[in-house]
mmCIF file with all atom_site columns, C-alpha atoms in Angstrom:
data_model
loop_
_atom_site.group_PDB
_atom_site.id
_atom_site.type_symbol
_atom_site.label_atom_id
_atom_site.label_alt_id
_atom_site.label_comp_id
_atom_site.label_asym_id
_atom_site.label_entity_id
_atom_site.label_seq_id
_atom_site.pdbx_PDB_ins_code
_atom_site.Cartn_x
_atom_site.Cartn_y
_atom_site.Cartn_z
_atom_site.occupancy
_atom_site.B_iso_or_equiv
_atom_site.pdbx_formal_charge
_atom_site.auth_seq_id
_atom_site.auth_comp_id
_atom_site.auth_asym_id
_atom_site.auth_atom_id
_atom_site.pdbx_PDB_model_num
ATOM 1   C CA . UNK A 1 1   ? 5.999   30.609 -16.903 1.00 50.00 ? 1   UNK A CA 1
ATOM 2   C CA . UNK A 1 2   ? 4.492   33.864 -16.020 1.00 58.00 ? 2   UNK A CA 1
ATOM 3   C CA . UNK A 1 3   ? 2.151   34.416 -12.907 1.00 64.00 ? 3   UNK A CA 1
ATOM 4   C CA . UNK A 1 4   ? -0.992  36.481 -13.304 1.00 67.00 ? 4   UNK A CA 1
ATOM 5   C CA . UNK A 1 5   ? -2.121  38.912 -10.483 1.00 70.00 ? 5   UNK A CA 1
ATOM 6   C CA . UNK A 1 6   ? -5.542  40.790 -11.539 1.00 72.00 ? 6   UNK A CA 1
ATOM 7   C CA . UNK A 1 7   ? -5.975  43.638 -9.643  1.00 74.00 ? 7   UNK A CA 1
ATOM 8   C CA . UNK A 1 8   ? -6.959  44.406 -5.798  1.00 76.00 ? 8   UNK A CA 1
ATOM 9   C CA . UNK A 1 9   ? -10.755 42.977 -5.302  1.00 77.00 ? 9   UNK A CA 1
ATOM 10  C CA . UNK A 1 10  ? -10.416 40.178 -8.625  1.00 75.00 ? 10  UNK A CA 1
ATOM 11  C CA . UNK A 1 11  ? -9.506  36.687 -7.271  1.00 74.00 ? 11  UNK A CA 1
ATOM 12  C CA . UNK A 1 12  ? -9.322  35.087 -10.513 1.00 73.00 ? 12  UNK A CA 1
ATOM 13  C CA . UNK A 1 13  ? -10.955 35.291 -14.082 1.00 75.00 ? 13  UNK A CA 1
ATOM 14  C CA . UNK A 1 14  ? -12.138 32.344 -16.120 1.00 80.00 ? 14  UNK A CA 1
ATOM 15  C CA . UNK A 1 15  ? -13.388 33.184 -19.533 1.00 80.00 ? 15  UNK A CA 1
ATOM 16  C CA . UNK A 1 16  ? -12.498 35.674 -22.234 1.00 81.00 ? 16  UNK A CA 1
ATOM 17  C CA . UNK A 1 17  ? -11.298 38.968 -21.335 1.00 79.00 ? 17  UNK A CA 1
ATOM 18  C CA . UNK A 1 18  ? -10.917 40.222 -24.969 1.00 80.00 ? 18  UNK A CA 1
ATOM 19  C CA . UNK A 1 19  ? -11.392 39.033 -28.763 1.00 80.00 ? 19  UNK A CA 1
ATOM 20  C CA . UNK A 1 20  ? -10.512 40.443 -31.759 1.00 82.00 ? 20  UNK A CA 1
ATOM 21  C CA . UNK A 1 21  ? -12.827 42.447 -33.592 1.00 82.00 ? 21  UNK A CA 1
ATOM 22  C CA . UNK A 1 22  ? -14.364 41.234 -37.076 1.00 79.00 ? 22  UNK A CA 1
ATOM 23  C CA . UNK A 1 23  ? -14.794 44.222 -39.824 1.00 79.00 ? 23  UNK A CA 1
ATOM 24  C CA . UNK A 1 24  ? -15.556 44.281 -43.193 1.00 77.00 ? 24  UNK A CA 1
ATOM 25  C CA . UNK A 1 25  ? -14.340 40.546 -43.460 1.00 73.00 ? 25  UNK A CA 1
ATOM 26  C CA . UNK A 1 26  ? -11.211 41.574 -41.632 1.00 76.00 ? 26  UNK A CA 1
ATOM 27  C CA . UNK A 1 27  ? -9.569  40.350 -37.951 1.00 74.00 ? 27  UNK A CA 1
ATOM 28  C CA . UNK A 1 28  ? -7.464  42.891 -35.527 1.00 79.00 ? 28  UNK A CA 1
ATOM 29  C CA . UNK A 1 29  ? -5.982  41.686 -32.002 1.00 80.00 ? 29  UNK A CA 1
ATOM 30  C CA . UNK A 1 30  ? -6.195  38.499 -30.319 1.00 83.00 ? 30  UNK A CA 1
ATOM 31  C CA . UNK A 1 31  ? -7.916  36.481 -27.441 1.00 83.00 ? 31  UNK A CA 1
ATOM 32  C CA . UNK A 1 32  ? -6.994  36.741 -24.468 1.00 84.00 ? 32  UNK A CA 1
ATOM 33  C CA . UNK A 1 33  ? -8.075  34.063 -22.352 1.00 84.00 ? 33  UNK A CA 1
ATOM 34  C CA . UNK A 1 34  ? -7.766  33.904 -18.437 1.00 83.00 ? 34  UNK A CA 1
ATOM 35  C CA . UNK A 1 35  ? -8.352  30.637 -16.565 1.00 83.00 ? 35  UNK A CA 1
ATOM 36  C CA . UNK A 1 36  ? -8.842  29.563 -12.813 1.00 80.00 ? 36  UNK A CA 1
ATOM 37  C CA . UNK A 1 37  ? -7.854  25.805 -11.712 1.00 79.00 ? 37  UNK A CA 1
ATOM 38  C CA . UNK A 1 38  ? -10.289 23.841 -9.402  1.00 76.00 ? 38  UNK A CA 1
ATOM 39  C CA . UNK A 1 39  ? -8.865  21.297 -9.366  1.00 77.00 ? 39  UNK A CA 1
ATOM 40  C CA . UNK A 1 40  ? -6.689  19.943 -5.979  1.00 76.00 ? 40  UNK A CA 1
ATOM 41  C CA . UNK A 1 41  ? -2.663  20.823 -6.071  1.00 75.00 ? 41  UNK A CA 1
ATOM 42  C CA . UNK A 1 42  ? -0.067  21.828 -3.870  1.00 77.00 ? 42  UNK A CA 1
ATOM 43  C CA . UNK A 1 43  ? 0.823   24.777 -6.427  1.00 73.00 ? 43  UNK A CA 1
ATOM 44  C CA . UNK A 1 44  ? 0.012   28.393 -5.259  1.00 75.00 ? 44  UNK A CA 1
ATOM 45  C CA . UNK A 1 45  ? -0.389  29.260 -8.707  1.00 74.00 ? 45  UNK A CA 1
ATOM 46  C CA . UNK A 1 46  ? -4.016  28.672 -10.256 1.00 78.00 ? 46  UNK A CA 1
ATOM 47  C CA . UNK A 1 47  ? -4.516  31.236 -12.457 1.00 80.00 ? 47  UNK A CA 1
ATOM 48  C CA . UNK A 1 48  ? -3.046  31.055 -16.048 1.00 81.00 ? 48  UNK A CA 1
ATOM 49  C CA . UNK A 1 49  ? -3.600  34.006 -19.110 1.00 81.00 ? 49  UNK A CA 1
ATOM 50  C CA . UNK A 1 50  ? -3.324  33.105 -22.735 1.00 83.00 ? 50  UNK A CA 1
ATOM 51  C CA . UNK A 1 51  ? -2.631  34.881 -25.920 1.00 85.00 ? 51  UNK A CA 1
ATOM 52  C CA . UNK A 1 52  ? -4.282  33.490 -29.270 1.00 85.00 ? 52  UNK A CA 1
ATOM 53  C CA . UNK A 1 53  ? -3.869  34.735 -32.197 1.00 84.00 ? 53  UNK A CA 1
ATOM 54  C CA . UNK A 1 54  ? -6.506  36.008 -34.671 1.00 81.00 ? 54  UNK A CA 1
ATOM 55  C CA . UNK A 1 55  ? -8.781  33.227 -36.594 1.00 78.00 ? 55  UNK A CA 1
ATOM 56  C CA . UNK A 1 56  ? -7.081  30.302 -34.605 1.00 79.00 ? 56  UNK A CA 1
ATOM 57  C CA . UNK A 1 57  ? -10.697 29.071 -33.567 1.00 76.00 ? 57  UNK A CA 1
ATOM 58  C CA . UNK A 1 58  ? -11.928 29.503 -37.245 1.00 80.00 ? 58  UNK A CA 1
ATOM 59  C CA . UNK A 1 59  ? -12.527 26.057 -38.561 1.00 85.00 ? 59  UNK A CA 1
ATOM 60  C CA . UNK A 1 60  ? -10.389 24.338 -41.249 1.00 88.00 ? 60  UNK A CA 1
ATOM 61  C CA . UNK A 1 61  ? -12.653 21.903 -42.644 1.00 92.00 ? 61  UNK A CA 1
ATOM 62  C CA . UNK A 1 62  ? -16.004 21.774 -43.408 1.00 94.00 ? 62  UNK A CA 1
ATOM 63  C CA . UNK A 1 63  ? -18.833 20.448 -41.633 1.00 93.00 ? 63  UNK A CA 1
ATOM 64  C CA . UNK A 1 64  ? -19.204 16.790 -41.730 1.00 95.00 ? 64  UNK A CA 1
ATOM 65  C CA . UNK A 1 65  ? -22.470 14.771 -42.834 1.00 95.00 ? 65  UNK A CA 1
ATOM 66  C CA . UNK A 1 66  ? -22.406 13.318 -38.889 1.00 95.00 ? 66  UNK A CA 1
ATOM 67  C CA . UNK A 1 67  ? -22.208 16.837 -37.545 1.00 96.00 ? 67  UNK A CA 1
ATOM 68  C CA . UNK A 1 68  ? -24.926 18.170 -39.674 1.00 96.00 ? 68  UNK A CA 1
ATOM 69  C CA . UNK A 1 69  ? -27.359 14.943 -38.461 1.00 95.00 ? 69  UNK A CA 1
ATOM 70  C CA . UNK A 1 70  ? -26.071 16.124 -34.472 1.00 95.00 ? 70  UNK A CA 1
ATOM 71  C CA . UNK A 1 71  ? -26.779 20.028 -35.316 1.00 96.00 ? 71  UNK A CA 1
ATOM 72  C CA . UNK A 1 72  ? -30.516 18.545 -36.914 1.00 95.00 ? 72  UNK A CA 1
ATOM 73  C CA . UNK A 1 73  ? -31.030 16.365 -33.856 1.00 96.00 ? 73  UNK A CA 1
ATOM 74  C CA . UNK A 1 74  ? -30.174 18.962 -31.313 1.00 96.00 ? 74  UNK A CA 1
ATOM 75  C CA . UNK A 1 75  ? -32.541 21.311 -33.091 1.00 96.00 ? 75  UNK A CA 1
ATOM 76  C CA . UNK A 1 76  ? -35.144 18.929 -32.986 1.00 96.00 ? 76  UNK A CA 1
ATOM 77  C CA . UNK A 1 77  ? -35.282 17.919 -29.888 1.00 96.00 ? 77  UNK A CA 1
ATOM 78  C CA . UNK A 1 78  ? -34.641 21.499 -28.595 1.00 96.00 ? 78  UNK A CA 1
ATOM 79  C CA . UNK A 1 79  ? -38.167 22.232 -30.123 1.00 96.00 ? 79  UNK A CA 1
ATOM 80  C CA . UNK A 1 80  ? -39.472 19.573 -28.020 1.00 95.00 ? 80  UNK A CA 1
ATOM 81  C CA . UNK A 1 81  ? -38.284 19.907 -25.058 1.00 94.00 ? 81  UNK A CA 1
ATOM 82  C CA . UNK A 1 82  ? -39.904 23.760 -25.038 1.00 94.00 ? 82  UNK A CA 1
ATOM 83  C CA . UNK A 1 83  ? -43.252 22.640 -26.840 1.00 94.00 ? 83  UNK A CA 1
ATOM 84  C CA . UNK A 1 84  ? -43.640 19.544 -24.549 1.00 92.00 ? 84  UNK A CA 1
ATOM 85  C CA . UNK A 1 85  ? -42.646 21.610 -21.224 1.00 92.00 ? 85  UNK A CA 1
ATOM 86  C CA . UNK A 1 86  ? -45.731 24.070 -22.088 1.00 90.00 ? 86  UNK A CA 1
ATOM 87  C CA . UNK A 1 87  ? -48.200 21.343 -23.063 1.00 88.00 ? 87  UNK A CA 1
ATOM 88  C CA . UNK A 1 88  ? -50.784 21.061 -20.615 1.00 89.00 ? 88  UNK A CA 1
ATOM 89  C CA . UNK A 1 89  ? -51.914 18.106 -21.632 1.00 90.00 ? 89  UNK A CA 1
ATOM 90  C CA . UNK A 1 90  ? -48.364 16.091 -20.430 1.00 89.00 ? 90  UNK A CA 1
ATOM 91  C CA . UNK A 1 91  ? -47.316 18.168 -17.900 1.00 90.00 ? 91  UNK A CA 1
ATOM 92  C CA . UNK A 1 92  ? -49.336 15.928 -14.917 1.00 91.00 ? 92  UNK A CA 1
ATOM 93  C CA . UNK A 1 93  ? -47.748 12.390 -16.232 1.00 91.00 ? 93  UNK A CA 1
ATOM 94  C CA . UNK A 1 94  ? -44.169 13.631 -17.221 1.00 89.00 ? 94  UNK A CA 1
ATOM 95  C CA . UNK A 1 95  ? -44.257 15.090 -13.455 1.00 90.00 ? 95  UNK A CA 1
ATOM 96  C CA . UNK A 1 96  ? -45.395 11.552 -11.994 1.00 92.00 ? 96  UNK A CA 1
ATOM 97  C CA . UNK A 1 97  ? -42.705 9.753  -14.663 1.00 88.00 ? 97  UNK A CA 1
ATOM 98  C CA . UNK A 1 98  ? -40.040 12.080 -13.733 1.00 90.00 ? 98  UNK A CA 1
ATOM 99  C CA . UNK A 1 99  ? -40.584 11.557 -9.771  1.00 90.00 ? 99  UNK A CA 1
ATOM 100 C CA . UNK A 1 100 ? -40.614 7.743  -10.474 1.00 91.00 ? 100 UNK A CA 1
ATOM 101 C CA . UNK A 1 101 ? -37.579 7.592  -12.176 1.00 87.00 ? 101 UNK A CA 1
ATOM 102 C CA . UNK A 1 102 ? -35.839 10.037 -10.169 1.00 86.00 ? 102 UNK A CA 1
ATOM 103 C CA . UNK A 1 103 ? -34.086 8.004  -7.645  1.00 86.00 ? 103 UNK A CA 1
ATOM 104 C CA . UNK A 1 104 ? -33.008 4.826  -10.015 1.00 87.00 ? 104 UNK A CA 1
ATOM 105 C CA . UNK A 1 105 ? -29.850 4.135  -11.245 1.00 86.00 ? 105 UNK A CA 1
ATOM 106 C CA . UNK A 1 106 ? -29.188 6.439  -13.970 1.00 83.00 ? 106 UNK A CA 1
ATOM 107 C CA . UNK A 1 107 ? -32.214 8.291  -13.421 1.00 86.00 ? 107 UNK A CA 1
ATOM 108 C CA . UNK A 1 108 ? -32.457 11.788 -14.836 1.00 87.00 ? 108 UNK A CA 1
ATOM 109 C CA . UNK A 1 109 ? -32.176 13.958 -11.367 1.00 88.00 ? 109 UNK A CA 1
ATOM 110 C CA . UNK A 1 110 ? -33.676 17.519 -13.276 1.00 89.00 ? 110 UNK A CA 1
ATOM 111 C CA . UNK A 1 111 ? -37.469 17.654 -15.002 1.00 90.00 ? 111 UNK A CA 1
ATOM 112 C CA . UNK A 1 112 ? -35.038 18.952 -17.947 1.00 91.00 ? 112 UNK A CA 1
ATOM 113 C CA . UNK A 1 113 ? -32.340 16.324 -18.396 1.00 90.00 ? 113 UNK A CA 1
ATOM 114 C CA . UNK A 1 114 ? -35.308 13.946 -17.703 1.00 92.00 ? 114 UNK A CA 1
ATOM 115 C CA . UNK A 1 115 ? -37.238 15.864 -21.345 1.00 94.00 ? 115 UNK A CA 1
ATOM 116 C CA . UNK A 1 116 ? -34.433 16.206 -23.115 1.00 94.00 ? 116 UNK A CA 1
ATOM 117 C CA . UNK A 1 117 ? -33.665 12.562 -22.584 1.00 94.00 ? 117 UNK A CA 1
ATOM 118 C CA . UNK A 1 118 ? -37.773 11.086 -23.309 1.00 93.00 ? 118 UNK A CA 1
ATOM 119 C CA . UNK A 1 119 ? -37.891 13.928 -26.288 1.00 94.00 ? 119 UNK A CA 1
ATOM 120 C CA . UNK A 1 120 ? -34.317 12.680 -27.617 1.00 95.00 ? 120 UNK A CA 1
ATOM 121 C CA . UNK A 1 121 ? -35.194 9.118  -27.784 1.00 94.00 ? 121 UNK A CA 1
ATOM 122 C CA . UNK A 1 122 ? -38.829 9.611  -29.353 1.00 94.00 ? 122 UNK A CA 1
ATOM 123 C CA . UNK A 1 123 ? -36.629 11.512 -31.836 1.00 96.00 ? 123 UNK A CA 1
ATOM 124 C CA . UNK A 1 124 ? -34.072 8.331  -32.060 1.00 95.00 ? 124 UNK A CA 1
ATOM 125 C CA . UNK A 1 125 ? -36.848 6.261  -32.374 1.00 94.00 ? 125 UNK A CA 1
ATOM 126 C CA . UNK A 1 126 ? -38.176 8.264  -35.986 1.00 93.00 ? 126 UNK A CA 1
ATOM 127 C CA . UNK A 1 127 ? -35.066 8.475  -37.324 1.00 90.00 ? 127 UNK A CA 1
ATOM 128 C CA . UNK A 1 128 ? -33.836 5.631  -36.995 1.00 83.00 ? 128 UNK A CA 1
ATOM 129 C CA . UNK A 1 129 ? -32.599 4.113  -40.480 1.00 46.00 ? 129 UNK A CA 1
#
């Protein structure tokens, strides 16, 4: 296993720190991927760096009929979320729902989560069938 030491000033990276580059339908280089564990251990080594090659994130099959209805849904309710946050005329009683629900069990503790949850069930609700 190799150890990773960025240079003076970088703790750690966590993300991509290159791709390859896509031209004229055409792939050159590879990811390389650094990562950072959080999580508790008695290791001293957290960071890890991998190499991928090329096109192994491109997908192999295509999209299923139960992906497609997710993508749909998330697009729906998406729209939504950012017409019903700018409507003026539910802003008041989402604020009083939102602070009513807000300290229950399983409550919704952002005025986001707490949309995206009321806007995703109105949408369950009209699809379902």
């Amino acid at each position: 296993m190799g150890k990773v030491k960025y240079a003076t000033g970088i703790d750690y990276v966590s993300g991509s720190l290159a791709k390859p580059k896509k031209k004229e339908g055409h792939e050159c280089g590879t990811y390389l991927i650094g990562t950072h564990r959080v999580a508790a251990t008695e290791n001293p080594s957290c960071t890890r760096l991998y190499i991928r090659e090329a096109g192994v994130y491109d997908r192999s099959t295509p999209l299923s009929s139960k992906e497609l209805d997710a993508r749909a849904r998330f697009s729906a309710v998406a729209a939504a979320v950012k017409a019903r946050k700018s409507d003026l005329n539910s802003i008041t009683q989402d604020q009083i729902n939102f602070a009513a629900q807000k300290d229950q069990a399983g409550g919704k503790k952002t005025m986001k989560a707490y949309l995206w949850k009321v806007c995703g069930d109105i949408y369950d609700a009209n699809h379902q069938g």
